[in-house]
């Protein structure tokens, strides 16, 4: 992921240096696991706020109404980085419930710290592989929108299979969206945007929300990050795609 989402490649490089037979034993992941070192503030937030806003992974369906203590439209974000944008979205839309998934522990700590400072109550976070959460924890037709902003582009051709936007994943994701629910993607890698568009156009049960059949202007609900502002000044592009579940 870019900017606050930018992945480190060290673990991947180490894995690729191992014998091929060892690699075959490894499950392909759409992320690089980075534990990192928590700041004192992040560590304090994990200790104090995780019992309030954190959700532990469990291989069984969860009751989101019970999790949020209400029934409301639900938005799930995959890979929220340091959580700044997610917290901002939850703050300005208290009528929505937000669930964020991130594998980077310092990012989870930073998100919890910001959420506590903003005094928001409509956010829950998980620190786990999003694919397994979708497979085992999310009920059918439980989400109104899924967000995937600036995921790891895996720009090398031999790593494209690690991109999370793949036919099998978007089909599994579709079953978790309500009819009329949206899958919103954004990337600053044109090649990945083209890949996303190709996968989604071929995916059954979705329709492109773009009247042009390709990309969308950035919706107001997606905050403009400092990274994007800098990129715009340098002439870099950002591509938003929104696909709606039709069946």
mmCIF file of C-alpha atoms in Angstrom:
data_model
loop_
_atom_site.group_PDB
_atom_site.id
_atom_site.type_symbol
_atom_site.label_atom_id
_atom_site.label_comp_id
_atom_site.label_asym_id
_atom_site.label_seq_id
_atom_site.Cartn_x
_atom_site.Cartn_y
_atom_site.Cartn_z
ATOM 1 C CA UNK A 1 0.000 0.000 0.000
ATOM 2 C CA UNK A 2 1.162 3.521 -0.605
ATOM 3 C CA UNK A 3 2.171 6.285 1.804
ATOM 4 C CA UNK A 4 0.932 5.211 5.267
ATOM 5 C CA UNK A 5 0.010 1.865 3.697
ATOM 6 C CA UNK A 6 3.420 1.272 2.031
ATOM 7 C CA UNK A 7 4.562 -2.329 2.620
ATOM 8 C CA UNK A 8 8.049 -3.470 3.480
ATOM 9 C CA UNK A 9 9.428 -6.196 1.231
ATOM 10 C CA UNK A 10 11.938 -7.780 3.587
ATOM 11 C CA UNK A 11 9.881 -10.796 4.635
ATOM 12 C CA UNK A 12 8.868 -11.498 1.055
ATOM 13 C CA UNK A 13 12.467 -11.293 -0.136
ATOM 14 C CA UNK A 14 13.489 -13.690 2.603
ATOM 15 C CA UNK A 15 10.745 -16.097 1.593
ATOM 16 C CA UNK A 16 11.727 -15.978 -2.067
ATOM 17 C CA UNK A 17 15.280 -16.852 -1.104
ATOM 18 C CA UNK A 18 14.133 -20.136 0.419
ATOM 19 C CA UNK A 19 14.073 -23.437 -1.474
ATOM 20 C CA UNK A 20 11.146 -23.867 -3.843
ATOM 21 C CA UNK A 21 9.746 -26.838 -1.956
ATOM 22 C CA UNK A 22 9.481 -24.685 1.174
ATOM 23 C CA UNK A 23 7.625 -21.990 -0.735
ATOM 24 C CA UNK A 24 5.069 -24.515 -1.925
ATOM 25 C CA UNK A 25 4.138 -25.166 1.693
ATOM 26 C CA UNK A 26 3.365 -21.516 2.292
ATOM 27 C CA UNK A 27 -0.128 -20.162 1.753
ATOM 28 C CA UNK A 28 -0.147 -17.229 -0.646
ATOM 29 C CA UNK A 29 -0.914 -14.033 1.228
ATOM 30 C CA UNK A 30 -2.139 -10.729 -0.137
ATOM 31 C CA UNK A 31 -0.015 -8.828 2.368
ATOM 32 C CA UNK A 32 3.417 -8.748 3.987
ATOM 33 C CA UNK A 33 3.171 -9.326 7.725
ATOM 34 C CA UNK A 34 4.978 -6.504 9.526
ATOM 35 C CA UNK A 35 4.899 -6.565 13.286
ATOM 36 C CA UNK A 36 6.939 -3.408 13.759
ATOM 37 C CA UNK A 37 7.534 -1.652 17.055
ATOM 38 C CA UNK A 38 4.666 0.128 18.733
ATOM 39 C CA UNK A 39 5.131 3.618 20.113
ATOM 40 C CA UNK A 40 4.199 4.166 23.731
ATOM 41 C CA UNK A 41 0.977 5.817 22.608
ATOM 42 C CA UNK A 42 0.081 2.924 20.327
ATOM 43 C CA UNK A 43 0.887 0.390 23.023
ATOM 44 C CA UNK A 44 -1.251 2.291 25.526
ATOM 45 C CA UNK A 45 -4.114 2.409 23.020
ATOM 46 C CA UNK A 46 -3.863 -1.330 22.377
ATOM 47 C CA UNK A 47 -4.033 -1.987 26.117
ATOM 48 C CA UNK A 48 -6.882 0.407 26.879
ATOM 49 C CA UNK A 49 -8.925 0.506 23.656
ATOM 50 C CA UNK A 50 -8.637 -3.022 22.265
ATOM 51 C CA UNK A 51 -11.127 -4.357 24.884
ATOM 52 C CA UNK A 52 -13.542 -1.635 23.703
ATOM 53 C CA UNK A 53 -13.026 -1.535 19.922
ATOM 54 C CA UNK A 54 -10.975 -4.629 19.106
ATOM 55 C CA UNK A 55 -12.410 -7.855 17.726
ATOM 56 C CA UNK A 56 -10.494 -11.102 18.030
ATOM 57 C CA UNK A 57 -10.476 -13.469 15.077
ATOM 58 C CA UNK A 58 -12.644 -16.547 15.544
ATOM 59 C CA UNK A 59 -13.516 -19.149 12.901
ATOM 60 C CA UNK A 60 -17.262 -18.688 13.357
ATOM 61 C CA UNK A 61 -19.890 -16.158 12.282
ATOM 62 C CA UNK A 62 -20.287 -13.006 14.345
ATOM 63 C CA UNK A 63 -23.455 -11.034 15.094
ATOM 64 C CA UNK A 64 -22.640 -7.488 13.940
ATOM 65 C CA UNK A 65 -25.736 -6.059 15.630
ATOM 66 C CA UNK A 66 -24.399 -7.412 18.915
ATOM 67 C CA UNK A 67 -20.880 -6.151 18.161
ATOM 68 C CA UNK A 68 -22.099 -2.580 17.600
ATOM 69 C CA UNK A 69 -25.076 -2.744 19.985
ATOM 70 C CA UNK A 70 -27.418 -1.542 17.246
ATOM 71 C CA UNK A 71 -28.656 -2.176 13.715
ATOM 72 C CA UNK A 72 -27.131 0.234 11.187
ATOM 73 C CA UNK A 73 -25.584 0.267 7.695
ATOM 74 C CA UNK A 74 -22.163 -1.410 7.819
ATOM 75 C CA UNK A 75 -18.944 -0.391 6.056
ATOM 76 C CA UNK A 76 -15.869 -2.638 6.134
ATOM 77 C CA UNK A 77 -12.404 -1.432 5.149
ATOM 78 C CA UNK A 78 -9.646 -3.868 4.216
ATOM 79 C CA UNK A 79 -6.134 -2.680 5.092
ATOM 80 C CA UNK A 80 -6.649 0.691 6.785
ATOM 81 C CA UNK A 81 -2.929 1.431 7.282
ATOM 82 C CA UNK A 82 -2.507 3.815 10.211
ATOM 83 C CA UNK A 83 -6.244 4.386 10.338
ATOM 84 C CA UNK A 84 -6.402 8.144 9.832
ATOM 85 C CA UNK A 85 -8.871 8.042 6.958
ATOM 86 C CA UNK A 86 -10.989 5.336 8.580
ATOM 87 C CA UNK A 87 -11.326 7.302 11.805
ATOM 88 C CA UNK A 88 -12.224 10.454 9.869
ATOM 89 C CA UNK A 89 -14.943 8.596 7.945
ATOM 90 C CA UNK A 90 -16.394 7.118 11.136
ATOM 91 C CA UNK A 91 -16.360 10.533 12.809
ATOM 92 C CA UNK A 92 -18.266 12.341 10.059
ATOM 93 C CA UNK A 93 -20.804 9.528 9.542
ATOM 94 C CA UNK A 94 -21.970 8.439 13.022
ATOM 95 C CA UNK A 95 -25.068 6.885 11.449
ATOM 96 C CA UNK A 96 -22.853 4.190 9.883
ATOM 97 C CA UNK A 97 -20.931 1.388 11.591
ATOM 98 C CA UNK A 98 -17.334 0.853 10.460
ATOM 99 C CA UNK A 99 -15.259 -2.309 10.724
ATOM 100 C CA UNK A 100 -11.570 -2.088 9.811
ATOM 101 C CA UNK A 101 -9.154 -4.952 9.160
ATOM 102 C CA UNK A 102 -5.377 -4.455 9.228
ATOM 103 C CA UNK A 103 -2.477 -6.890 9.706
ATOM 104 C CA UNK A 104 0.062 -4.252 10.796
ATOM 105 C CA UNK A 105 -0.078 -4.035 14.595
ATOM 106 C CA UNK A 106 1.321 -0.477 14.915
ATOM 107 C CA UNK A 107 -1.335 0.631 12.426
ATOM 108 C CA UNK A 108 -4.048 -0.927 14.590
ATOM 109 C CA UNK A 109 -2.585 0.825 17.623
ATOM 110 C CA UNK A 110 -2.483 4.159 15.803
ATOM 111 C CA UNK A 111 -6.084 3.716 14.661
ATOM 112 C CA UNK A 112 -7.280 2.917 18.179
ATOM 113 C CA UNK A 113 -5.399 5.923 19.547
ATOM 114 C CA UNK A 114 -6.983 8.268 16.983
ATOM 115 C CA UNK A 115 -10.437 6.763 17.503
ATOM 116 C CA UNK A 116 -10.196 7.258 21.261
ATOM 117 C CA UNK A 117 -9.105 10.871 20.811
ATOM 118 C CA UNK A 118 -12.045 11.461 18.445
ATOM 119 C CA UNK A 119 -14.412 9.804 20.944
ATOM 120 C CA UNK A 120 -16.115 7.756 18.250
ATOM 121 C CA UNK A 121 -18.203 4.711 19.129
ATOM 122 C CA UNK A 122 -19.105 3.381 15.664
ATOM 123 C CA UNK A 123 -15.768 1.717 14.863
ATOM 124 C CA UNK A 124 -14.411 -1.777 15.522
ATOM 125 C CA UNK A 125 -11.045 -3.084 14.349
ATOM 126 C CA UNK A 126 -9.429 -6.460 13.697
ATOM 127 C CA UNK A 127 -5.784 -7.447 13.347
ATOM 128 C CA UNK A 128 -5.972 -10.459 11.063
ATOM 129 C CA UNK A 129 -5.913 -11.682 7.461
ATOM 130 C CA UNK A 130 -8.963 -10.186 5.734
ATOM 131 C CA UNK A 131 -9.431 -13.259 3.552
ATOM 132 C CA UNK A 132 -9.915 -15.497 6.589
ATOM 133 C CA UNK A 133 -12.260 -12.969 8.196
ATOM 134 C CA UNK A 134 -14.415 -12.990 5.059
ATOM 135 C CA UNK A 135 -14.303 -16.759 4.840
ATOM 136 C CA UNK A 136 -15.260 -17.530 8.417
ATOM 137 C CA UNK A 137 -16.642 -14.545 10.348
ATOM 138 C CA UNK A 138 -18.876 -12.382 8.165
ATOM 139 C CA UNK A 139 -22.531 -13.362 7.662
ATOM 140 C CA UNK A 140 -24.037 -13.378 4.197
ATOM 141 C CA UNK A 141 -25.413 -10.018 3.030
ATOM 142 C CA UNK A 142 -24.206 -8.226 6.162
ATOM 143 C CA UNK A 143 -22.298 -5.320 4.577
ATOM 144 C CA UNK A 144 -23.430 -2.176 2.772
ATOM 145 C CA UNK A 145 -19.987 -1.237 1.478
ATOM 146 C CA UNK A 146 -16.515 -2.785 1.341
ATOM 147 C CA UNK A 147 -13.567 -0.439 0.918
ATOM 148 C CA UNK A 148 -10.125 -1.342 -0.402
ATOM 149 C CA UNK A 149 -8.002 1.793 -0.608
ATOM 150 C CA UNK A 150 -4.436 1.685 -1.945
ATOM 151 C CA UNK A 151 -3.746 -2.024 -1.435
ATOM 152 C CA UNK A 152 -0.310 -3.477 -2.042
ATOM 153 C CA UNK A 153 -0.016 -3.403 -5.865
ATOM 154 C CA UNK A 154 2.521 -6.243 -6.077
ATOM 155 C CA UNK A 155 3.861 -4.470 -9.122
ATOM 156 C CA UNK A 156 6.244 -7.211 -10.246
ATOM 157 C CA UNK A 157 4.534 -9.505 -12.733
ATOM 158 C CA UNK A 158 5.529 -12.672 -10.876
ATOM 159 C CA UNK A 159 3.776 -11.315 -7.762
ATOM 160 C CA UNK A 160 0.466 -10.374 -9.422
ATOM 161 C CA UNK A 161 -1.095 -13.566 -8.029
ATOM 162 C CA UNK A 162 -0.730 -12.028 -4.584
ATOM 163 C CA UNK A 163 -3.029 -9.122 -5.412
ATOM 164 C CA UNK A 164 -6.126 -9.383 -3.266
ATOM 165 C CA UNK A 165 -8.470 -8.422 -6.117
ATOM 166 C CA UNK A 166 -8.819 -11.828 -7.767
ATOM 167 C CA UNK A 167 -11.915 -13.630 -9.119
ATOM 168 C CA UNK A 168 -12.253 -16.004 -6.161
ATOM 169 C CA UNK A 169 -11.991 -13.227 -3.581
ATOM 170 C CA UNK A 170 -14.425 -10.817 -5.235
ATOM 171 C CA UNK A 171 -16.937 -13.666 -5.569
ATOM 172 C CA UNK A 172 -16.623 -14.435 -1.853
ATOM 173 C CA UNK A 173 -16.877 -10.718 -1.078
ATOM 174 C CA UNK A 174 -20.057 -10.416 -3.174
ATOM 175 C CA UNK A 175 -21.875 -12.888 -0.923
ATOM 176 C CA UNK A 176 -21.144 -10.666 2.099
ATOM 177 C CA UNK A 177 -22.559 -7.535 0.442
ATOM 178 C CA UNK A 178 -26.243 -6.775 0.563
ATOM 179 C CA UNK A 179 -28.011 -6.527 -2.785
ATOM 180 C CA UNK A 180 -27.227 -2.965 -3.841
ATOM 181 C CA UNK A 181 -24.105 -2.903 -1.671
ATOM 182 C CA UNK A 182 -20.868 -1.500 -3.089
ATOM 183 C CA UNK A 183 -17.274 -2.640 -3.444
ATOM 184 C CA UNK A 184 -15.139 0.523 -3.624
ATOM 185 C CA UNK A 185 -11.487 0.217 -4.658
ATOM 186 C CA UNK A 186 -8.842 2.907 -5.086
ATOM 187 C CA UNK A 187 -5.241 2.650 -6.271
ATOM 188 C CA UNK A 188 -2.458 4.917 -7.473
ATOM 189 C CA UNK A 189 -1.000 2.177 -9.703
ATOM 190 C CA UNK A 190 -2.549 2.360 -13.166
ATOM 191 C CA UNK A 191 -1.651 -1.247 -13.924
ATOM 192 C CA UNK A 192 -3.466 -2.413 -10.797
ATOM 193 C CA UNK A 193 -6.451 -0.217 -11.669
ATOM 194 C CA UNK A 194 -6.604 -1.953 -15.050
ATOM 195 C CA UNK A 195 -6.312 -5.329 -13.316
ATOM 196 C CA UNK A 196 -9.129 -4.436 -10.900
ATOM 197 C CA UNK A 197 -11.345 -3.294 -13.757
ATOM 198 C CA UNK A 198 -10.687 -6.470 -15.741
ATOM 199 C CA UNK A 199 -11.446 -8.743 -12.767
ATOM 200 C CA UNK A 200 -14.594 -6.858 -11.766
ATOM 201 C CA UNK A 201 -16.004 -6.622 -15.284
ATOM 202 C CA UNK A 202 -15.773 -10.402 -15.549
ATOM 203 C CA UNK A 203 -17.195 -11.054 -12.068
ATOM 204 C CA UNK A 204 -20.831 -12.226 -12.017
ATOM 205 C CA UNK A 205 -23.400 -10.333 -9.986
ATOM 206 C CA UNK A 206 -21.706 -6.923 -10.124
ATOM 207 C CA UNK A 207 -22.346 -3.811 -12.204
ATOM 208 C CA UNK A 208 -19.951 -0.893 -12.630
ATOM 209 C CA UNK A 209 -21.293 2.269 -11.002
ATOM 210 C CA UNK A 210 -19.392 4.350 -13.563
ATOM 211 C CA UNK A 211 -21.552 5.506 -16.461
ATOM 212 C CA UNK A 212 -18.412 5.415 -18.587
ATOM 213 C CA UNK A 213 -17.818 1.772 -17.702
ATOM 214 C CA UNK A 214 -14.433 2.363 -16.089
ATOM 215 C CA UNK A 215 -13.436 4.681 -13.206
ATOM 216 C CA UNK A 216 -15.240 7.043 -10.831
ATOM 217 C CA UNK A 217 -14.411 10.457 -9.389
ATOM 218 C CA UNK A 218 -13.368 10.214 -5.742
ATOM 219 C CA UNK A 219 -16.571 10.167 -3.650
ATOM 220 C CA UNK A 220 -16.836 12.802 -0.937
ATOM 221 C CA UNK A 221 -16.834 10.142 1.770
ATOM 222 C CA UNK A 222 -13.307 8.991 0.866
ATOM 223 C CA UNK A 223 -10.910 11.490 2.492
ATOM 224 C CA UNK A 224 -8.185 12.990 0.322
ATOM 225 C CA UNK A 225 -4.920 11.900 1.945
ATOM 226 C CA UNK A 226 -1.742 13.971 2.183
ATOM 227 C CA UNK A 227 -0.153 11.367 -0.076
ATOM 228 C CA UNK A 228 -2.800 11.978 -2.743
ATOM 229 C CA UNK A 229 -2.450 15.741 -2.455
ATOM 230 C CA UNK A 230 1.293 15.421 -2.976
ATOM 231 C CA UNK A 231 0.721 13.017 -5.856
ATOM 232 C CA UNK A 232 -1.698 15.385 -7.563
ATOM 233 C CA UNK A 233 0.885 18.152 -7.396
ATOM 234 C CA UNK A 234 3.381 15.820 -9.059
ATOM 235 C CA UNK A 235 0.891 14.778 -11.701
ATOM 236 C CA UNK A 236 0.314 11.282 -10.366
ATOM 237 C CA UNK A 237 -3.035 9.597 -10.945
ATOM 238 C CA UNK A 238 -5.463 7.893 -8.580
ATOM 239 C CA UNK A 239 -8.176 5.571 -9.836
ATOM 240 C CA UNK A 240 -11.420 4.866 -7.955
ATOM 241 C CA UNK A 241 -13.639 1.922 -8.973
ATOM 242 C CA UNK A 242 -17.067 1.229 -7.516
ATOM 243 C CA UNK A 243 -19.020 -1.912 -8.344
ATOM 244 C CA UNK A 244 -22.526 -2.607 -7.047
ATOM 245 C CA UNK A 245 -23.867 -6.046 -6.182
ATOM 246 C CA UNK A 246 -26.888 -6.795 -8.371
ATOM 247 C CA UNK A 247 -27.610 -10.428 -7.494
#
